[in-house]
PDB file of C-alpha atoms in Angstrom:
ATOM      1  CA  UNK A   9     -12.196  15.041   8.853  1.00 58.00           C
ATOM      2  CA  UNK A  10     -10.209  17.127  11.070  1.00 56.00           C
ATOM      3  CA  UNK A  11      -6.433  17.644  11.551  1.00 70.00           C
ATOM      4  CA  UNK A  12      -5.861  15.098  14.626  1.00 83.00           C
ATOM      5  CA  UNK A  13      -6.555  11.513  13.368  1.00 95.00           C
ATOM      6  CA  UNK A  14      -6.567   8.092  15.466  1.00 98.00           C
ATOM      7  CA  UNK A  15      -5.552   4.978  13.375  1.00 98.00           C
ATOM      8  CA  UNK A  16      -6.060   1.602  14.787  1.00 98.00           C
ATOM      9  CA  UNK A  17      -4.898  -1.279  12.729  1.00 98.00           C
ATOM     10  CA  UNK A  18      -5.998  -4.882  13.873  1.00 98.00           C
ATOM     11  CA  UNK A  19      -5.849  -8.891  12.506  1.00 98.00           C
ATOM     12  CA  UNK A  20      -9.556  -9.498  14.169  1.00 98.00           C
ATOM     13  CA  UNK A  21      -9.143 -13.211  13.035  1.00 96.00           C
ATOM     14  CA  UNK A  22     -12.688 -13.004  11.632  1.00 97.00           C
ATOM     15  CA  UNK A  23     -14.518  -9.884  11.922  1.00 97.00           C
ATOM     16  CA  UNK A  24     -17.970 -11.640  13.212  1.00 96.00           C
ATOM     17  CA  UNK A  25     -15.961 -13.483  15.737  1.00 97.00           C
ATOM     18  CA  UNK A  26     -14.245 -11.000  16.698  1.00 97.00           C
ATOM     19  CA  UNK A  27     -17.629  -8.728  17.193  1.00 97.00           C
ATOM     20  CA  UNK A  28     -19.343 -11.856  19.214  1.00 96.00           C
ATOM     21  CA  UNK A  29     -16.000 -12.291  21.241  1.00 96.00           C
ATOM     22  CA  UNK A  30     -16.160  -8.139  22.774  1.00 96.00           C
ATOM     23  CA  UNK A  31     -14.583  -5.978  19.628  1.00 97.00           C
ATOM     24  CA  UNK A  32     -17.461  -3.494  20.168  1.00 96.00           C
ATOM     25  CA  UNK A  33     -16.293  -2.389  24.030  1.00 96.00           C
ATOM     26  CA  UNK A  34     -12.832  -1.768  22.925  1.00 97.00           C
ATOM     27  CA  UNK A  35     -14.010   0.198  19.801  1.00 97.00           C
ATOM     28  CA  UNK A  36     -17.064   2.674  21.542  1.00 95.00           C
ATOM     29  CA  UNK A  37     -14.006   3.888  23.825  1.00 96.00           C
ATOM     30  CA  UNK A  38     -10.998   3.916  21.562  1.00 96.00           C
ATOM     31  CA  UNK A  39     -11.742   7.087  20.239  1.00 96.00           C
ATOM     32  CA  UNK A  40     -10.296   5.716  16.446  1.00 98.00           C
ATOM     33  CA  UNK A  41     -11.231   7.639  13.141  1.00 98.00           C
ATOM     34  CA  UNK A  42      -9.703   5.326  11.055  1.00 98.00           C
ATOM     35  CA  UNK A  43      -9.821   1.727  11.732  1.00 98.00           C
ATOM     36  CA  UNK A  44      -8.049  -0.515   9.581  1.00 98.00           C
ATOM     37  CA  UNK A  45      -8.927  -4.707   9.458  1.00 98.00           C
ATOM     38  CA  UNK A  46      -6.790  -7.673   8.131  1.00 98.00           C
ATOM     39  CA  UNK A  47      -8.355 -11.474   7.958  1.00 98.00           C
ATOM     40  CA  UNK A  48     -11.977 -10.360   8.272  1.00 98.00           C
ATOM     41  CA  UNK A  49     -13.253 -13.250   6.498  1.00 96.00           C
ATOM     42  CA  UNK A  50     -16.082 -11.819   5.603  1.00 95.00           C
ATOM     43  CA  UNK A  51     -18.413 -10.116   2.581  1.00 95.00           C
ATOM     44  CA  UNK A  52     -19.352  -6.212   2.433  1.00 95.00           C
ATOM     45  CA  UNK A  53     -22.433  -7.292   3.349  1.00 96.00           C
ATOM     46  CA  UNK A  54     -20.971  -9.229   6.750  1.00 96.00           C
ATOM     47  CA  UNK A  55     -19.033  -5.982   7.490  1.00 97.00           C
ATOM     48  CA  UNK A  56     -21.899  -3.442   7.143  1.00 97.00           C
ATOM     49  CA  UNK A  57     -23.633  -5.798   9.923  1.00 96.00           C
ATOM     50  CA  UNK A  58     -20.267  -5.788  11.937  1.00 97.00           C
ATOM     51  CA  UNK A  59     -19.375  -2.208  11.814  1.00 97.00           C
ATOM     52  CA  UNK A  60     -22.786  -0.338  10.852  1.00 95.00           C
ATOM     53  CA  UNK A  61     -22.114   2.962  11.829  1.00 92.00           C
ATOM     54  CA  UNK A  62     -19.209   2.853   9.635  1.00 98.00           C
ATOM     55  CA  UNK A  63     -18.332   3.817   6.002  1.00 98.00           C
ATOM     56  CA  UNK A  64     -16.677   0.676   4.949  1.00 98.00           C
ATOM     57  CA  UNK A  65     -14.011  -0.142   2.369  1.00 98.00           C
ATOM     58  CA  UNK A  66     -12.679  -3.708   1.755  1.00 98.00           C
ATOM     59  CA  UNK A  67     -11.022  -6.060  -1.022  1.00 96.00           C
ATOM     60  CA  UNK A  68     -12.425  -9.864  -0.447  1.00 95.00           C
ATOM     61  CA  UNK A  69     -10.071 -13.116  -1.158  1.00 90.00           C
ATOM     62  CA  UNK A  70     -10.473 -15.212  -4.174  1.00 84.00           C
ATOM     63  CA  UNK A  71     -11.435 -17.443  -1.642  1.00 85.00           C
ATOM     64  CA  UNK A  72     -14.253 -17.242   0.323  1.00 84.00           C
ATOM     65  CA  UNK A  73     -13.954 -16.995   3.826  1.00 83.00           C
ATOM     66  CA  UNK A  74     -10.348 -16.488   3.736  1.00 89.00           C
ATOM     67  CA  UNK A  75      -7.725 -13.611   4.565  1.00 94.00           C
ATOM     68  CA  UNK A  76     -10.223  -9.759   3.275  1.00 97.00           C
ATOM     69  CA  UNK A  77      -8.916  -6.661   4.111  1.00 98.00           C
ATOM     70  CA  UNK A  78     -11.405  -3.653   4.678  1.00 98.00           C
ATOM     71  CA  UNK A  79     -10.605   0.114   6.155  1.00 98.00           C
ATOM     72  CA  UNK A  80     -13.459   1.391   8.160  1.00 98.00           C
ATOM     73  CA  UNK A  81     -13.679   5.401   8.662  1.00 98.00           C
ATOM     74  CA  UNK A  82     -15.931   7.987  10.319  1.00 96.00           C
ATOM     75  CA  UNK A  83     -15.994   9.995   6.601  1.00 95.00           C
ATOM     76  CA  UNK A  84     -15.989   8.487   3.447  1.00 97.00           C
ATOM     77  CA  UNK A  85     -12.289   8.100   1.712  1.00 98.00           C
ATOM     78  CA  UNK A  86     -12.166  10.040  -1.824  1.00 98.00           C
ATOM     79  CA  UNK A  87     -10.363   7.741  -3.634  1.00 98.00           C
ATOM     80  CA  UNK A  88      -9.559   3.788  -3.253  1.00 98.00           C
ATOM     81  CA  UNK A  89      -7.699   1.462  -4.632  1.00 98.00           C
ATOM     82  CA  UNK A  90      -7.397  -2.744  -4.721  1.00 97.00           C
ATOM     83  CA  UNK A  91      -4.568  -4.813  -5.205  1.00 96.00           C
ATOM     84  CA  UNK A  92      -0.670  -4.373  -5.702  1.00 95.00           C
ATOM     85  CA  UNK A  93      -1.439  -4.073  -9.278  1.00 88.00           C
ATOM     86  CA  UNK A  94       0.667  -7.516 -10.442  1.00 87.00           C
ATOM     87  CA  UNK A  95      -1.568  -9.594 -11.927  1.00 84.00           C
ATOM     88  CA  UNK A  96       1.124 -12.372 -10.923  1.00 85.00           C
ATOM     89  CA  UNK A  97       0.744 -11.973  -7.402  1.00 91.00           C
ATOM     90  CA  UNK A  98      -2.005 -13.147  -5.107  1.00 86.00           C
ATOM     91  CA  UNK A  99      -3.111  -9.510  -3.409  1.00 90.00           C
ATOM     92  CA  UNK A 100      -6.059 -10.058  -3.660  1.00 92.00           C
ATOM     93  CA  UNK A 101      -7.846  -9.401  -0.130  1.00 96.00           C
ATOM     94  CA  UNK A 102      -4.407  -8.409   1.393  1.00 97.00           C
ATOM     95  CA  UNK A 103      -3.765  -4.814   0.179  1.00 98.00           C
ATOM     96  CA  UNK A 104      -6.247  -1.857  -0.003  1.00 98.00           C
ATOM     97  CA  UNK A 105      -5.212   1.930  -0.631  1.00 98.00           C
ATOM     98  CA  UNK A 106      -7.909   4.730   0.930  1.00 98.00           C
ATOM     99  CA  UNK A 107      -7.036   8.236   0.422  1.00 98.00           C
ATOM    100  CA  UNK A 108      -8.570  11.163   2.745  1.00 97.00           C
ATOM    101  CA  UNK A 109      -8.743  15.027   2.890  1.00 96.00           C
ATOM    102  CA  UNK A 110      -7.319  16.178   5.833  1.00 93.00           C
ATOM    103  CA  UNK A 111      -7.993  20.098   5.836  1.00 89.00           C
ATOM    104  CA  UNK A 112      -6.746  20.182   2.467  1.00 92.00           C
ATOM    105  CA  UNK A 113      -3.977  17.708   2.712  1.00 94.00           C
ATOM    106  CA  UNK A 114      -4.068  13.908   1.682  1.00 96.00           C
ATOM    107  CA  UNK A 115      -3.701  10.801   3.924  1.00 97.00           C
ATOM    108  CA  UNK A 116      -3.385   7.480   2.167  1.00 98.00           C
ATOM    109  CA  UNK A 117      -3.727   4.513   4.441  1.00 98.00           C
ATOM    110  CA  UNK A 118      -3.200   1.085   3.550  1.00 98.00           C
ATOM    111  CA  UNK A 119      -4.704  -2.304   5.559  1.00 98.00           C
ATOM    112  CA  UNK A 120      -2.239  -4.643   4.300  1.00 98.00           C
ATOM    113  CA  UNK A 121      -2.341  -8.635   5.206  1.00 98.00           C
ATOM    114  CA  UNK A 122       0.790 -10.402   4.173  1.00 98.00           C
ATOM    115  CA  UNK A 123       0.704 -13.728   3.737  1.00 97.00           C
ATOM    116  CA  UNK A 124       1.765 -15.801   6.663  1.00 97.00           C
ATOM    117  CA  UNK A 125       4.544 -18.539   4.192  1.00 96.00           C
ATOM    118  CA  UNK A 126       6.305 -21.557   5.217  1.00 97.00           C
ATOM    119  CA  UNK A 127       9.241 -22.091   4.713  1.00 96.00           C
ATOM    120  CA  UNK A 128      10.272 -23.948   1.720  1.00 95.00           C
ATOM    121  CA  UNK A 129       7.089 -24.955   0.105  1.00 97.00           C
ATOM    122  CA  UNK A 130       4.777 -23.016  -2.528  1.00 96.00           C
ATOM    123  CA  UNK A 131       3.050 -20.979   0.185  1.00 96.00           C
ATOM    124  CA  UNK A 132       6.493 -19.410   0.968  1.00 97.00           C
ATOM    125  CA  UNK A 133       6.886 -18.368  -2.525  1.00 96.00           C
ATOM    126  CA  UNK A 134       3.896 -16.864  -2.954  1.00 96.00           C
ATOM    127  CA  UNK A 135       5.328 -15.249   0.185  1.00 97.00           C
ATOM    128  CA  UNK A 136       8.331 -13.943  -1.939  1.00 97.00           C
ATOM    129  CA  UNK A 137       6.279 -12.937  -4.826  1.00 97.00           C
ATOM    130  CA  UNK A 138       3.955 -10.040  -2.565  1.00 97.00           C
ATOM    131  CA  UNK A 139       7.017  -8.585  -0.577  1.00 98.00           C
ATOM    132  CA  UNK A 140       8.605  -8.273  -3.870  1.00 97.00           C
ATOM    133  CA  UNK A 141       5.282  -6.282  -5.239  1.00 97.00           C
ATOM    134  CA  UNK A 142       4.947  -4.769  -2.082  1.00 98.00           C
ATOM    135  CA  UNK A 143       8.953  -3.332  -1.933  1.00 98.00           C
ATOM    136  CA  UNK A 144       7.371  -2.113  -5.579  1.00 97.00           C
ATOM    137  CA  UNK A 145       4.420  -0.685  -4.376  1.00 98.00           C
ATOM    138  CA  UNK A 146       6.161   1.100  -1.315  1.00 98.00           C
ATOM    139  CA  UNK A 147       9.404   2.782  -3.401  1.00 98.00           C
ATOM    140  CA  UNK A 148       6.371   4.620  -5.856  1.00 97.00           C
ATOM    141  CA  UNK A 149       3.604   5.213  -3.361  1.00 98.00           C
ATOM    142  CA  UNK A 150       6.106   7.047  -1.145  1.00 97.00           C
ATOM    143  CA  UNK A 151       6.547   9.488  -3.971  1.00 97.00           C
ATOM    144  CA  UNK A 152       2.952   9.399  -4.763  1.00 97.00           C
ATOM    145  CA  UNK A 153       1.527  10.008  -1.311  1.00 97.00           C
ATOM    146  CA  UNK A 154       4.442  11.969   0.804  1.00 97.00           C
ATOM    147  CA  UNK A 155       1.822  11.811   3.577  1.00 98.00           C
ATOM    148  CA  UNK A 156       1.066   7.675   3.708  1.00 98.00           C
ATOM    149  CA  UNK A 157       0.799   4.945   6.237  1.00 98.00           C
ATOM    150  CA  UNK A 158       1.019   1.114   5.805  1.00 98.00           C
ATOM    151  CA  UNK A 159      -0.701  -0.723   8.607  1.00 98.00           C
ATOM    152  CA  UNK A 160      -1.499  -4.253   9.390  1.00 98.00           C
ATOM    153  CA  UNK A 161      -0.340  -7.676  10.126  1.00 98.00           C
ATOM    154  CA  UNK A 162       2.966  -7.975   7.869  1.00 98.00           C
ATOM    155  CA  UNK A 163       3.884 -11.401   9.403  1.00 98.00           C
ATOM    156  CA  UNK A 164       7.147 -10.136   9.731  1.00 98.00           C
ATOM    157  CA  UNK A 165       9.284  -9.520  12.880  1.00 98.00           C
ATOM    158  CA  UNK A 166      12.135  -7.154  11.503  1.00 98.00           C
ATOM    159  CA  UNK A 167      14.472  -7.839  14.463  1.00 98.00           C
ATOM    160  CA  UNK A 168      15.393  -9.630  17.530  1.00 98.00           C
ATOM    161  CA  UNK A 169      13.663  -7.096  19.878  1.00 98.00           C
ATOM    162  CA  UNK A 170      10.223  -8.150  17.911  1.00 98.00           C
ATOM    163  CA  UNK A 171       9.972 -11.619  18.662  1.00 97.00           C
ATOM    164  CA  UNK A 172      10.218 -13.085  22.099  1.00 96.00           C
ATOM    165  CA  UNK A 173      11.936 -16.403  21.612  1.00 94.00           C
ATOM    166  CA  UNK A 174      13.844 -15.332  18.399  1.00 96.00           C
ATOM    167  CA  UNK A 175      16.052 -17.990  18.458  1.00 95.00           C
ATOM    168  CA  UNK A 176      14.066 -20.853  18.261  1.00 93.00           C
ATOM    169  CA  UNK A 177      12.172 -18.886  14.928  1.00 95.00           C
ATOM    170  CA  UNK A 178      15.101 -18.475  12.680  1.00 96.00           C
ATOM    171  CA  UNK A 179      14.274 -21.078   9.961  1.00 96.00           C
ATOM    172  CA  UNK A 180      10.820 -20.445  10.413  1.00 97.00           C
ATOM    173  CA  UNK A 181       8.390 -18.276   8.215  1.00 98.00           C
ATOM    174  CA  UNK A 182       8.266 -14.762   9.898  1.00 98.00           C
ATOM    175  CA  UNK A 183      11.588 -14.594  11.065  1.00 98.00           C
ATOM    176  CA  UNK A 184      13.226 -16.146   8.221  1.00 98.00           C
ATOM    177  CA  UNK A 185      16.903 -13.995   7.276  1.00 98.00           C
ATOM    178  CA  UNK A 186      15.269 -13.287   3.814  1.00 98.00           C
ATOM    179  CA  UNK A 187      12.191 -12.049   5.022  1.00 98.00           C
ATOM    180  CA  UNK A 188      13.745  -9.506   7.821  1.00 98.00           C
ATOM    181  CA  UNK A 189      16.094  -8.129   4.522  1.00 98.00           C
ATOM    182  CA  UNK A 190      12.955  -7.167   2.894  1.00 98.00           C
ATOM    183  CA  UNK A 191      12.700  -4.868   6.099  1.00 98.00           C
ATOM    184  CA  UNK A 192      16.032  -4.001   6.353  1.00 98.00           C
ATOM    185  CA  UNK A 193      15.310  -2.435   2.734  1.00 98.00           C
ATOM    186  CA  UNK A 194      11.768  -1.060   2.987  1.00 98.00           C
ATOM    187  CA  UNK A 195      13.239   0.691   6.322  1.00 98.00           C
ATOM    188  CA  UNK A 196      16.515   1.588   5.198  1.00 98.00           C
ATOM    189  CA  UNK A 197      17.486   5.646   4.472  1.00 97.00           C
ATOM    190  CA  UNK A 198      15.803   5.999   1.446  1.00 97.00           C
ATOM    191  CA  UNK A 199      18.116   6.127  -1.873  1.00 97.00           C
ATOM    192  CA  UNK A 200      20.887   4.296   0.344  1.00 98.00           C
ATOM    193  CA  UNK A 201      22.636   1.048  -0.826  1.00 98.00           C
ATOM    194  CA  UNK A 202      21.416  -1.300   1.755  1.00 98.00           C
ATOM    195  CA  UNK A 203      22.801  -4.985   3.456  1.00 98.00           C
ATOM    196  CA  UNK A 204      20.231  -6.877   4.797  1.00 98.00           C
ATOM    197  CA  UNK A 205      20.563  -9.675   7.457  1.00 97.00           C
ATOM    198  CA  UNK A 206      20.417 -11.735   4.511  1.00 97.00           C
ATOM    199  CA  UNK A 207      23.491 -10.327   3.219  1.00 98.00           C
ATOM    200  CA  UNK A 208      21.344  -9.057   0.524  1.00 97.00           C
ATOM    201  CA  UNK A 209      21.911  -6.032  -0.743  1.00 98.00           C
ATOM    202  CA  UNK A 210      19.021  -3.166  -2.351  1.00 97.00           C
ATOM    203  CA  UNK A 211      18.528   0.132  -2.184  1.00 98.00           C
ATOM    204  CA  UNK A 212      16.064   1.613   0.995  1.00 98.00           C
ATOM    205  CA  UNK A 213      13.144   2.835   0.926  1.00 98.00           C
ATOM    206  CA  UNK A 214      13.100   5.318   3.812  1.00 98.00           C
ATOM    207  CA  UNK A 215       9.783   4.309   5.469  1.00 98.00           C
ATOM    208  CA  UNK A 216       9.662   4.364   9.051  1.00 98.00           C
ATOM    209  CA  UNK A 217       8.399   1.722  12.186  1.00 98.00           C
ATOM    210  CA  UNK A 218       6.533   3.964  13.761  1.00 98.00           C
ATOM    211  CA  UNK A 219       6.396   1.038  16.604  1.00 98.00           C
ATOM    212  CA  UNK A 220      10.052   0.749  17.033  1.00 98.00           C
ATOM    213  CA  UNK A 221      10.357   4.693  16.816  1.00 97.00           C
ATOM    214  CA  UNK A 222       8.068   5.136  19.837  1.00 97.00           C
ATOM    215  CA  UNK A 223       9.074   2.628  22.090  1.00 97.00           C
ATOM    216  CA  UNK A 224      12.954   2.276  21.226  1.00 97.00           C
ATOM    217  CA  UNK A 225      15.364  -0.448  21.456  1.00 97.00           C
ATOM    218  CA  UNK A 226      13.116  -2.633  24.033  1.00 97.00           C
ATOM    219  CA  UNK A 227      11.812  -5.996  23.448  1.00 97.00           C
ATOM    220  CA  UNK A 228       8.340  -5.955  21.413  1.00 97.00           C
ATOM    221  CA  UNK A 229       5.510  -4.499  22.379  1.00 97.00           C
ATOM    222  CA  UNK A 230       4.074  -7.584  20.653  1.00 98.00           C
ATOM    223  CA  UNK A 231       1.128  -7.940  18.849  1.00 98.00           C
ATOM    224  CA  UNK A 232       0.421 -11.439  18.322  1.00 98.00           C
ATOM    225  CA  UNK A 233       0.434 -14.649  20.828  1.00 97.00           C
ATOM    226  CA  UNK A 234       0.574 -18.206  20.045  1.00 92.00           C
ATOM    227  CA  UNK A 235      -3.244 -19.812  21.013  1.00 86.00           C
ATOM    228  CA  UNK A 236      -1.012 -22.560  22.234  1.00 83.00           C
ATOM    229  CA  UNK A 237       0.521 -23.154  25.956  1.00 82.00           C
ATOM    230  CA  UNK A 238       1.082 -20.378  27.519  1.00 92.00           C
ATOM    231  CA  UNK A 239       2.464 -18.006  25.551  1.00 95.00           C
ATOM    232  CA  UNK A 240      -0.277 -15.456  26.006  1.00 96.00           C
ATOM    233  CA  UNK A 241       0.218 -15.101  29.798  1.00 95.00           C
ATOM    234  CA  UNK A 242       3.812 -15.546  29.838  1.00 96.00           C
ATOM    235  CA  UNK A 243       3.994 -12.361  26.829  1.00 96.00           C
ATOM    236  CA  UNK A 244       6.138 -14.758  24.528  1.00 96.00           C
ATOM    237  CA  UNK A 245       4.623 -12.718  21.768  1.00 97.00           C
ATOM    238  CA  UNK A 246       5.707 -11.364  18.010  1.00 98.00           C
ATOM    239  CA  UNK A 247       5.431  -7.944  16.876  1.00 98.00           C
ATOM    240  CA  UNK A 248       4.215  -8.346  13.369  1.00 98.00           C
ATOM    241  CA  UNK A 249       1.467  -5.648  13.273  1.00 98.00           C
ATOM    242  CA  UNK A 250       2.962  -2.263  11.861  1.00 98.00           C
ATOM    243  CA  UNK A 251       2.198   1.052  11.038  1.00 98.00           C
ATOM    244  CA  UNK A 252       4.798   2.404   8.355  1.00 98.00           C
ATOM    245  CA  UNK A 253       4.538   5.879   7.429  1.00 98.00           C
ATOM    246  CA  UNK A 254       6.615   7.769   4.745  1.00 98.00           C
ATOM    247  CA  UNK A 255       9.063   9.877   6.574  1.00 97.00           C
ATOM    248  CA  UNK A 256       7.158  13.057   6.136  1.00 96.00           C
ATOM    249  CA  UNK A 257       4.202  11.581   8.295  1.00 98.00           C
ATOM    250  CA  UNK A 258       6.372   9.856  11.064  1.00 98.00           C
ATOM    251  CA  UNK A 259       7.394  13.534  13.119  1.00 95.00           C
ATOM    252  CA  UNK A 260       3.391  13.862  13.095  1.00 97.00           C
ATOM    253  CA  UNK A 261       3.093  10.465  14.792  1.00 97.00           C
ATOM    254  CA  UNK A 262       2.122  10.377  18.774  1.00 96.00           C
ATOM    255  CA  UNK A 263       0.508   8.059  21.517  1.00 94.00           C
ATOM    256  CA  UNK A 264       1.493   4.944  20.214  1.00 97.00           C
ATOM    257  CA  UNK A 265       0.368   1.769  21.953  1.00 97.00           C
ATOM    258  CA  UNK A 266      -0.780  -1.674  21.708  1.00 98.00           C
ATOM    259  CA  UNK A 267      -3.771  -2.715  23.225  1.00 98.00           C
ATOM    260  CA  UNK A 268      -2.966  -6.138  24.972  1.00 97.00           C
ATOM    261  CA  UNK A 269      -5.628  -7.533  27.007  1.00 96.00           C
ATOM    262  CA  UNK A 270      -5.410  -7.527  30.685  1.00 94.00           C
ATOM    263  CA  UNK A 271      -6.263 -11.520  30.284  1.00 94.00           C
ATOM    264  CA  UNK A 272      -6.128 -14.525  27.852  1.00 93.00           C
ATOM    265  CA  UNK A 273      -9.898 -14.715  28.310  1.00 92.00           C
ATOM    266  CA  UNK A 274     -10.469 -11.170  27.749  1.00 94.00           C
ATOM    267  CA  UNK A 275      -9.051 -11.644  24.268  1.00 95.00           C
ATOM    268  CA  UNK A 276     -11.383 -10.942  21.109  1.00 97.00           C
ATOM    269  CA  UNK A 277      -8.571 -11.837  18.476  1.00 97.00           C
ATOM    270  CA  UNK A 278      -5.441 -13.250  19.067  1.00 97.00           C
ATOM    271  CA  UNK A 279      -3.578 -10.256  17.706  1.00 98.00           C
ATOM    272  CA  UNK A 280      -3.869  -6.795  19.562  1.00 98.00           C
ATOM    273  CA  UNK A 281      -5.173  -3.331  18.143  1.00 98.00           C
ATOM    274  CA  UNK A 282      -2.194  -0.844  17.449  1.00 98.00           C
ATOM    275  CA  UNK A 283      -3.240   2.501  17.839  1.00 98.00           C
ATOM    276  CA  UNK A 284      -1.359   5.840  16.748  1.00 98.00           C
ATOM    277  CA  UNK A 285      -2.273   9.390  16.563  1.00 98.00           C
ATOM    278  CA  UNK A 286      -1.364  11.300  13.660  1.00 97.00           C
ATOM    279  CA  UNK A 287      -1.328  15.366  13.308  1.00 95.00           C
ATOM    280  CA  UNK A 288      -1.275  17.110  10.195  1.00 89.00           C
TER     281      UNK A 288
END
């Protein structure tokens, strides 16, 4: 693989919907190298049909036909790994690890899919268990892999710039206070004692939103729209899709963007592709 890399991270909502619903016109012209995939409901076997010219990693769900994560690549990843490792968290088809040479050097992307919660009930607290294993996961793979990059749909907006009506969301799963202090730590200087919106306090992580880096302190770009009302056409949108890269990999970061659809019926997932360009 050569030294410029595109990396497109997308929630296609169902890879063979997706596919039937237009995902190949985008892709032939993207120019991506690396295309990462959260909730493709689907087998390996479903995937190599989707994507065949493709080498294809991807973890499946305990259960069928829900959430799967997968990384699809031009060259074949040397190394891959499954899971957050915790046996006592559901990560199953929601985290994958690929490794690749890059003229000597390696890149280790992760799809990640975290799970969407609800406040106050069991689903939130599985929730809380996988952004504590991920915080885990992050603090040792950034020593691990100086040169890594965690994509996907987090279901998180971090702040009040990510989510369009913000203030309507607070005590509701993705823009909970706890939730955005898991952010506040996994993006915080790295080594530094940390207060999160929660008035928790950790210590950061020093990983970087490569989204928020590029476009600054302006609302979104969002990433997801509501299927209900209006909300696609009136861009009342969250940013929850994310590429995080380990601080040695963000100054090699360029061309950000999010691929919104000029129309609600041009639309082939309700999330949009985020696409950066990394040079090592």
């Amino acid at each position: 693989m050569s030294d410029a890399l595109r990396l497109a991270s997308v929630n296609v909502n169902g890879i063979r919907a997706a596919v039937r619903n237009g995902m190949h016109g985008w892709l032939a012209e993207s120019g991506v190298d690396v295309l990462t995939l959260q909730e493709v409901r689907a087998t390996a076997a479903d995937l190599a049909v989707a994507l065949p010219d493709w080498h294809i990693e991807n973890d499946e769900s305990h259960a069928k036909g829900r959430s799967g994560v997968a990384i699809a690549s031009r060259v074949a990843p040397v190394e891959v790994r499954r899971g957050l490792g915790d046996e006592t968290v559901d990560s199953a088809g929601r985290w994958i690890e690929a490794d690749f040479d890059i003229d000597g050097q390696t890149l280790c992307v992760v799809s990640a899919y975290v799970h969407s919660g609800e406040a106050e009930t069991p689903k939130q607290d599985a929730k809380w268990l996988f952004l504590d294993a991920m915080g885990e996961r992050l603090a040792a793979l950034a020593i691990e892999r100086p040169l890594a990059v965690v994509t996907g749909d987090l279901n998180v907006g971090h702040r009040e710039l990510d989510i369009r009506n913000w203030k309507g969301n607070v005590k509701r799963a993705g823009f909970l206070p706890r939730e955005r202090g898991y952010f506040d730590r996994f993006l915080g200087s790295a080594g530094a004692e940390v207060t999160g919106v929660d008035g928790s306090v950790g210590t950061g992580l020093g990983w970087v939103d490569i989204g928020r880096q590029h476009a600054g302190e302006v609302p979104g770009p969002y990433t997801w729209w509501s299927q209900r009302g209006k909300a696609f056409d009136t861009d009342t949108g969250w940013r929850i899709d994310y590429h995080l890269t380990t601080p040695g990999l963000a100054s090699l970061a360029s061309g950000y963007h999010v691929v919104r659809a000029e129309a609600y019926d041009q639309r082939w997932s309700d999330h949009a592709p985020v696409v950066v360009d990394y040079t090592l």
